[in-house]
Amino acid sequence: VDAYIHKGVLLSSMGKNEEALNCFDTAVLHAKTPEKAAQAYFNKGVVFQILKKTLKALVCYEEVLRQIPGHQEALKAKEVIHQTREEMIDLAIQQIPNFMPFFFLKGYLLEIQGRKEEAKNWYKKAENDKNLLASQVKTYLLRKQIIF
């Protein structure tokens, strides 16, 4: 398992990220302890971040946390991804201040981070949109029982 992890790290450092992912997958399959599986998943998450596949990276970091709750590096990696996404949405809102779909996205991002009160406020802003999106937002919120 260690050999696959080390080989994956080396391949990634050489820009051979797809091959690195294969090594990490093999390491996960053969891992005998949660620590080794978590190490492989963490490295896989890093490679997905390099490839700009942040959703896949988040899935890997969640798996690390499932294997080892409280894993500090995985928590930090998730925080960095969420912070970057939030900054991008904030910039979009600054550029186009009344575009309601951005409000929904901001609310959703806050919701998946567990920041429900802040999410509720952004969803309420999105609800002011009088078009189809508003009804979609309201339906989503009611389904998730976040507000009202």
PDB file of C-alpha atoms in Angstrom:
ATOM      1  CA  VAL A   1       0.000   0.000   0.000  1.00  0.00           C
ATOM      2  CA  ASP A   2       2.776   2.427   0.893  1.00  0.00           C
ATOM      3  CA  ALA A   3       4.485   1.730  -2.425  1.00  0.00           C
ATOM      4  CA  TYR A   4       1.308   2.633  -4.358  1.00  0.00           C
ATOM      5  CA  ILE A   5       0.867   5.817  -2.324  1.00  0.00           C
ATOM      6  CA  HIS A   6       4.500   6.860  -2.841  1.00  0.00           C
ATOM      7  CA  LYS A   7       4.329   6.046  -6.536  1.00  0.00           C
ATOM      8  CA  GLY A   8       1.112   8.085  -6.835  1.00  0.00           C
ATOM      9  CA  VAL A   9       2.711  11.090  -5.153  1.00  0.00           C
ATOM     10  CA  LEU A  10       5.735  10.812  -7.445  1.00  0.00           C
ATOM     11  CA  LEU A  11       3.586  10.494 -10.579  1.00  0.00           C
ATOM     12  CA  SER A  12       1.516  13.498  -9.552  1.00  0.00           C
ATOM     13  CA  SER A  13       4.656  15.569  -8.979  1.00  0.00           C
ATOM     14  CA  MET A  14       5.612  14.703 -12.575  1.00  0.00           C
ATOM     15  CA  GLY A  15       2.214  15.855 -13.854  1.00  0.00           C
ATOM     16  CA  LYS A  16       0.974  12.322 -14.498  1.00  0.00           C
ATOM     17  CA  ASN A  17      -2.172  12.836 -12.472  1.00  0.00           C
ATOM     18  CA  GLU A  18      -4.368  10.173 -14.087  1.00  0.00           C
ATOM     19  CA  GLU A  19      -1.731   7.536 -13.389  1.00  0.00           C
ATOM     20  CA  ALA A  20      -1.398   8.872  -9.846  1.00  0.00           C
ATOM     21  CA  LEU A  21      -5.144   8.451  -9.318  1.00  0.00           C
ATOM     22  CA  ASN A  22      -4.868   4.823 -10.423  1.00  0.00           C
ATOM     23  CA  CYS A  23      -2.133   4.232  -7.841  1.00  0.00           C
ATOM     24  CA  PHE A  24      -4.228   5.772  -5.075  1.00  0.00           C
ATOM     25  CA  ASP A  25      -7.234   3.662  -6.110  1.00  0.00           C
ATOM     26  CA  THR A  26      -5.071   0.534  -5.887  1.00  0.00           C
ATOM     27  CA  ALA A  27      -3.789   1.624  -2.474  1.00  0.00           C
ATOM     28  CA  VAL A  28      -7.370   2.033  -1.238  1.00  0.00           C
ATOM     29  CA  LEU A  29      -8.300  -1.439  -2.496  1.00  0.00           C
ATOM     30  CA  HIS A  30      -5.399  -3.035  -0.642  1.00  0.00           C
ATOM     31  CA  ALA A  31      -5.442  -0.873   2.493  1.00  0.00           C
ATOM     32  CA  LYS A  32      -5.718  -2.958   5.629  1.00  0.00           C
ATOM     33  CA  THR A  33      -6.217  -0.058   8.041  1.00  0.00           C
ATOM     34  CA  PRO A  34      -8.385   3.071   8.013  1.00  0.00           C
ATOM     35  CA  GLU A  35      -5.209   5.157   8.293  1.00  0.00           C
ATOM     36  CA  LYS A  36      -3.762   3.800   5.049  1.00  0.00           C
ATOM     37  CA  ALA A  37      -7.083   4.144   3.224  1.00  0.00           C
ATOM     38  CA  ALA A  38      -7.369   7.719   4.500  1.00  0.00           C
ATOM     39  CA  GLN A  39      -3.835   8.504   3.333  1.00  0.00           C
ATOM     40  CA  ALA A  40      -4.663   7.253  -0.165  1.00  0.00           C
ATOM     41  CA  TYR A  41      -7.981   9.127  -0.271  1.00  0.00           C
ATOM     42  CA  PHE A  42      -6.326  12.316   0.935  1.00  0.00           C
ATOM     43  CA  ASN A  43      -3.696  12.166  -1.806  1.00  0.00           C
ATOM     44  CA  LYS A  44      -6.407  11.396  -4.327  1.00  0.00           C
ATOM     45  CA  GLY A  45      -8.246  14.525  -3.162  1.00  0.00           C
ATOM     46  CA  VAL A  46      -5.110  16.607  -3.653  1.00  0.00           C
ATOM     47  CA  VAL A  47      -4.774  15.341  -7.221  1.00  0.00           C
ATOM     48  CA  PHE A  48      -8.421  16.147  -7.938  1.00  0.00           C
ATOM     49  CA  GLN A  49      -7.792  19.677  -6.681  1.00  0.00           C
ATOM     50  CA  ILE A  50      -4.814  19.961  -9.029  1.00  0.00           C
ATOM     51  CA  LEU A  51      -7.124  18.848 -11.839  1.00  0.00           C
ATOM     52  CA  LYS A  52      -9.700  21.480 -10.723  1.00  0.00           C
ATOM     53  CA  LYS A  53     -12.222  18.741  -9.946  1.00  0.00           C
ATOM     54  CA  THR A  54     -13.221  20.158  -6.584  1.00  0.00           C
ATOM     55  CA  LEU A  55     -16.396  18.123  -6.131  1.00  0.00           C
ATOM     56  CA  LYS A  56     -14.408  14.893  -6.519  1.00  0.00           C
ATOM     57  CA  ALA A  57     -11.796  16.286  -4.145  1.00  0.00           C
ATOM     58  CA  LEU A  58     -14.489  17.020  -1.561  1.00  0.00           C
ATOM     59  CA  VAL A  59     -15.784  13.452  -1.865  1.00  0.00           C
ATOM     60  CA  CYS A  60     -12.276  12.151  -1.177  1.00  0.00           C
ATOM     61  CA  TYR A  61     -11.841  14.409   1.857  1.00  0.00           C
ATOM     62  CA  GLU A  62     -15.231  13.263   3.174  1.00  0.00           C
ATOM     63  CA  GLU A  63     -14.019   9.686   2.845  1.00  0.00           C
ATOM     64  CA  VAL A  64     -10.869  10.571   4.795  1.00  0.00           C
ATOM     65  CA  LEU A  65     -13.089  11.988   7.534  1.00  0.00           C
ATOM     66  CA  ARG A  66     -15.256   8.871   7.470  1.00  0.00           C
ATOM     67  CA  GLN A  67     -12.146   6.751   7.963  1.00  0.00           C
ATOM     68  CA  ILE A  68     -10.576   9.080  10.538  1.00  0.00           C
ATOM     69  CA  PRO A  69     -13.045  11.552  12.083  1.00  0.00           C
ATOM     70  CA  GLY A  70     -11.451  14.899  12.829  1.00  0.00           C
ATOM     71  CA  HIS A  71      -8.567  14.413  10.368  1.00  0.00           C
ATOM     72  CA  GLN A  72      -7.093  17.925  10.449  1.00  0.00           C
ATOM     73  CA  GLU A  73      -5.603  18.016   6.954  1.00  0.00           C
ATOM     74  CA  ALA A  74      -8.863  16.851   5.361  1.00  0.00           C
ATOM     75  CA  LEU A  75     -10.832  19.410   7.353  1.00  0.00           C
ATOM     76  CA  LYS A  76      -8.452  22.162   6.259  1.00  0.00           C
ATOM     77  CA  ALA A  77      -8.576  21.051   2.607  1.00  0.00           C
ATOM     78  CA  LYS A  78     -12.386  21.153   2.667  1.00  0.00           C
ATOM     79  CA  GLU A  79     -12.310  24.587   4.274  1.00  0.00           C
ATOM     80  CA  VAL A  80      -9.989  25.911   1.558  1.00  0.00           C
ATOM     81  CA  ILE A  81     -12.278  24.600  -1.197  1.00  0.00           C
ATOM     82  CA  HIS A  82     -15.375  26.094   0.418  1.00  0.00           C
ATOM     83  CA  GLN A  83     -13.615  29.414   1.039  1.00  0.00           C
ATOM     84  CA  THR A  84     -12.497  29.623  -2.580  1.00  0.00           C
ATOM     85  CA  ARG A  85     -16.004  28.879  -3.818  1.00  0.00           C
ATOM     86  CA  GLU A  86     -17.497  31.443  -1.453  1.00  0.00           C
ATOM     87  CA  GLU A  87     -15.025  34.095  -2.634  1.00  0.00           C
ATOM     88  CA  MET A  88     -15.935  33.354  -6.253  1.00  0.00           C
ATOM     89  CA  ILE A  89     -19.652  33.699  -5.528  1.00  0.00           C
ATOM     90  CA  ASP A  90     -19.061  36.915  -3.557  1.00  0.00           C
ATOM     91  CA  LEU A  91     -17.145  38.336  -6.515  1.00  0.00           C
ATOM     92  CA  ALA A  92     -19.971  37.363  -8.865  1.00  0.00           C
ATOM     93  CA  ILE A  93     -22.494  39.074  -6.576  1.00  0.00           C
ATOM     94  CA  GLN A  94     -20.338  42.225  -6.579  1.00  0.00           C
ATOM     95  CA  GLN A  95     -20.173  42.179 -10.373  1.00  0.00           C
ATOM     96  CA  ILE A  96     -23.910  41.498 -10.905  1.00  0.00           C
ATOM     97  CA  PRO A  97     -25.558  42.520  -7.613  1.00  0.00           C
ATOM     98  CA  ASN A  98     -29.193  41.691  -8.406  1.00  0.00           C
ATOM     99  CA  PHE A  99     -28.762  38.356 -10.139  1.00  0.00           C
ATOM    100  CA  MET A 100     -30.852  36.114  -7.907  1.00  0.00           C
ATOM    101  CA  PRO A 101     -29.320  32.766  -8.936  1.00  0.00           C
ATOM    102  CA  PHE A 102     -26.074  33.898  -7.278  1.00  0.00           C
ATOM    103  CA  PHE A 103     -28.021  34.405  -4.034  1.00  0.00           C
ATOM    104  CA  PHE A 104     -29.281  30.839  -4.273  1.00  0.00           C
ATOM    105  CA  LEU A 105     -25.747  29.546  -4.903  1.00  0.00           C
ATOM    106  CA  LYS A 106     -24.433  31.500  -1.927  1.00  0.00           C
ATOM    107  CA  GLY A 107     -27.175  30.036   0.256  1.00  0.00           C
ATOM    108  CA  TYR A 108     -26.492  26.527  -0.980  1.00  0.00           C
ATOM    109  CA  LEU A 109     -22.761  26.852  -0.326  1.00  0.00           C
ATOM    110  CA  LEU A 110     -23.409  28.084   3.201  1.00  0.00           C
ATOM    111  CA  GLU A 111     -25.902  25.281   3.769  1.00  0.00           C
ATOM    112  CA  ILE A 112     -23.458  22.522   2.835  1.00  0.00           C
ATOM    113  CA  GLN A 113     -20.977  24.107   5.229  1.00  0.00           C
ATOM    114  CA  GLY A 114     -23.555  23.817   8.017  1.00  0.00           C
ATOM    115  CA  ARG A 115     -24.097  27.587   8.216  1.00  0.00           C
ATOM    116  CA  LYS A 116     -27.888  27.252   8.118  1.00  0.00           C
ATOM    117  CA  GLU A 117     -28.886  30.694   9.454  1.00  0.00           C
ATOM    118  CA  GLU A 118     -26.704  32.478   6.924  1.00  0.00           C
ATOM    119  CA  ALA A 119     -27.999  30.155   4.198  1.00  0.00           C
ATOM    120  CA  LYS A 120     -31.573  30.968   5.175  1.00  0.00           C
ATOM    121  CA  ASN A 121     -30.920  34.700   4.693  1.00  0.00           C
ATOM    122  CA  TRP A 122     -29.469  34.187   1.215  1.00  0.00           C
ATOM    123  CA  TYR A 123     -32.316  31.864   0.236  1.00  0.00           C
ATOM    124  CA  LYS A 124     -34.795  34.547   1.339  1.00  0.00           C
ATOM    125  CA  LYS A 125     -33.037  37.044  -0.925  1.00  0.00           C
ATOM    126  CA  ALA A 126     -33.247  34.575  -3.800  1.00  0.00           C
ATOM    127  CA  GLU A 127     -36.947  34.101  -3.120  1.00  0.00           C
ATOM    128  CA  ASN A 128     -37.535  37.743  -4.138  1.00  0.00           C
ATOM    129  CA  ASP A 129     -36.965  36.707  -7.736  1.00  0.00           C
ATOM    130  CA  LYS A 130     -40.384  36.602  -9.392  1.00  0.00           C
ATOM    131  CA  ASN A 131     -39.485  34.128 -12.090  1.00  0.00           C
ATOM    132  CA  LEU A 132     -39.244  30.355 -12.240  1.00  0.00           C
ATOM    133  CA  LEU A 133     -36.076  30.278 -10.150  1.00  0.00           C
ATOM    134  CA  ALA A 134     -37.941  31.668  -7.144  1.00  0.00           C
ATOM    135  CA  SER A 135     -40.437  28.840  -7.168  1.00  0.00           C
ATOM    136  CA  GLN A 136     -37.594  26.336  -7.565  1.00  0.00           C
ATOM    137  CA  VAL A 137     -35.792  27.867  -4.592  1.00  0.00           C
ATOM    138  CA  LYS A 138     -38.913  27.835  -2.462  1.00  0.00           C
ATOM    139  CA  THR A 139     -39.648  24.220  -3.380  1.00  0.00           C
ATOM    140  CA  TYR A 140     -36.079  23.267  -2.529  1.00  0.00           C
ATOM    141  CA  LEU A 141     -36.231  25.085   0.801  1.00  0.00           C
ATOM    142  CA  LEU A 142     -39.508  23.521   1.772  1.00  0.00           C
ATOM    143  CA  ARG A 143     -38.215  20.085   0.812  1.00  0.00           C
ATOM    144  CA  LYS A 144     -35.102  20.617   2.908  1.00  0.00           C
ATOM    145  CA  GLN A 145     -37.166  22.240   5.690  1.00  0.00           C
ATOM    146  CA  ILE A 146     -34.606  24.967   6.083  1.00  0.00           C
ATOM    147  CA  ILE A 147     -36.967  27.891   6.453  1.00  0.00           C
ATOM    148  CA  PHE A 148     -40.608  28.615   7.278  1.00  0.00           C
TER     149      PHE A 148
END
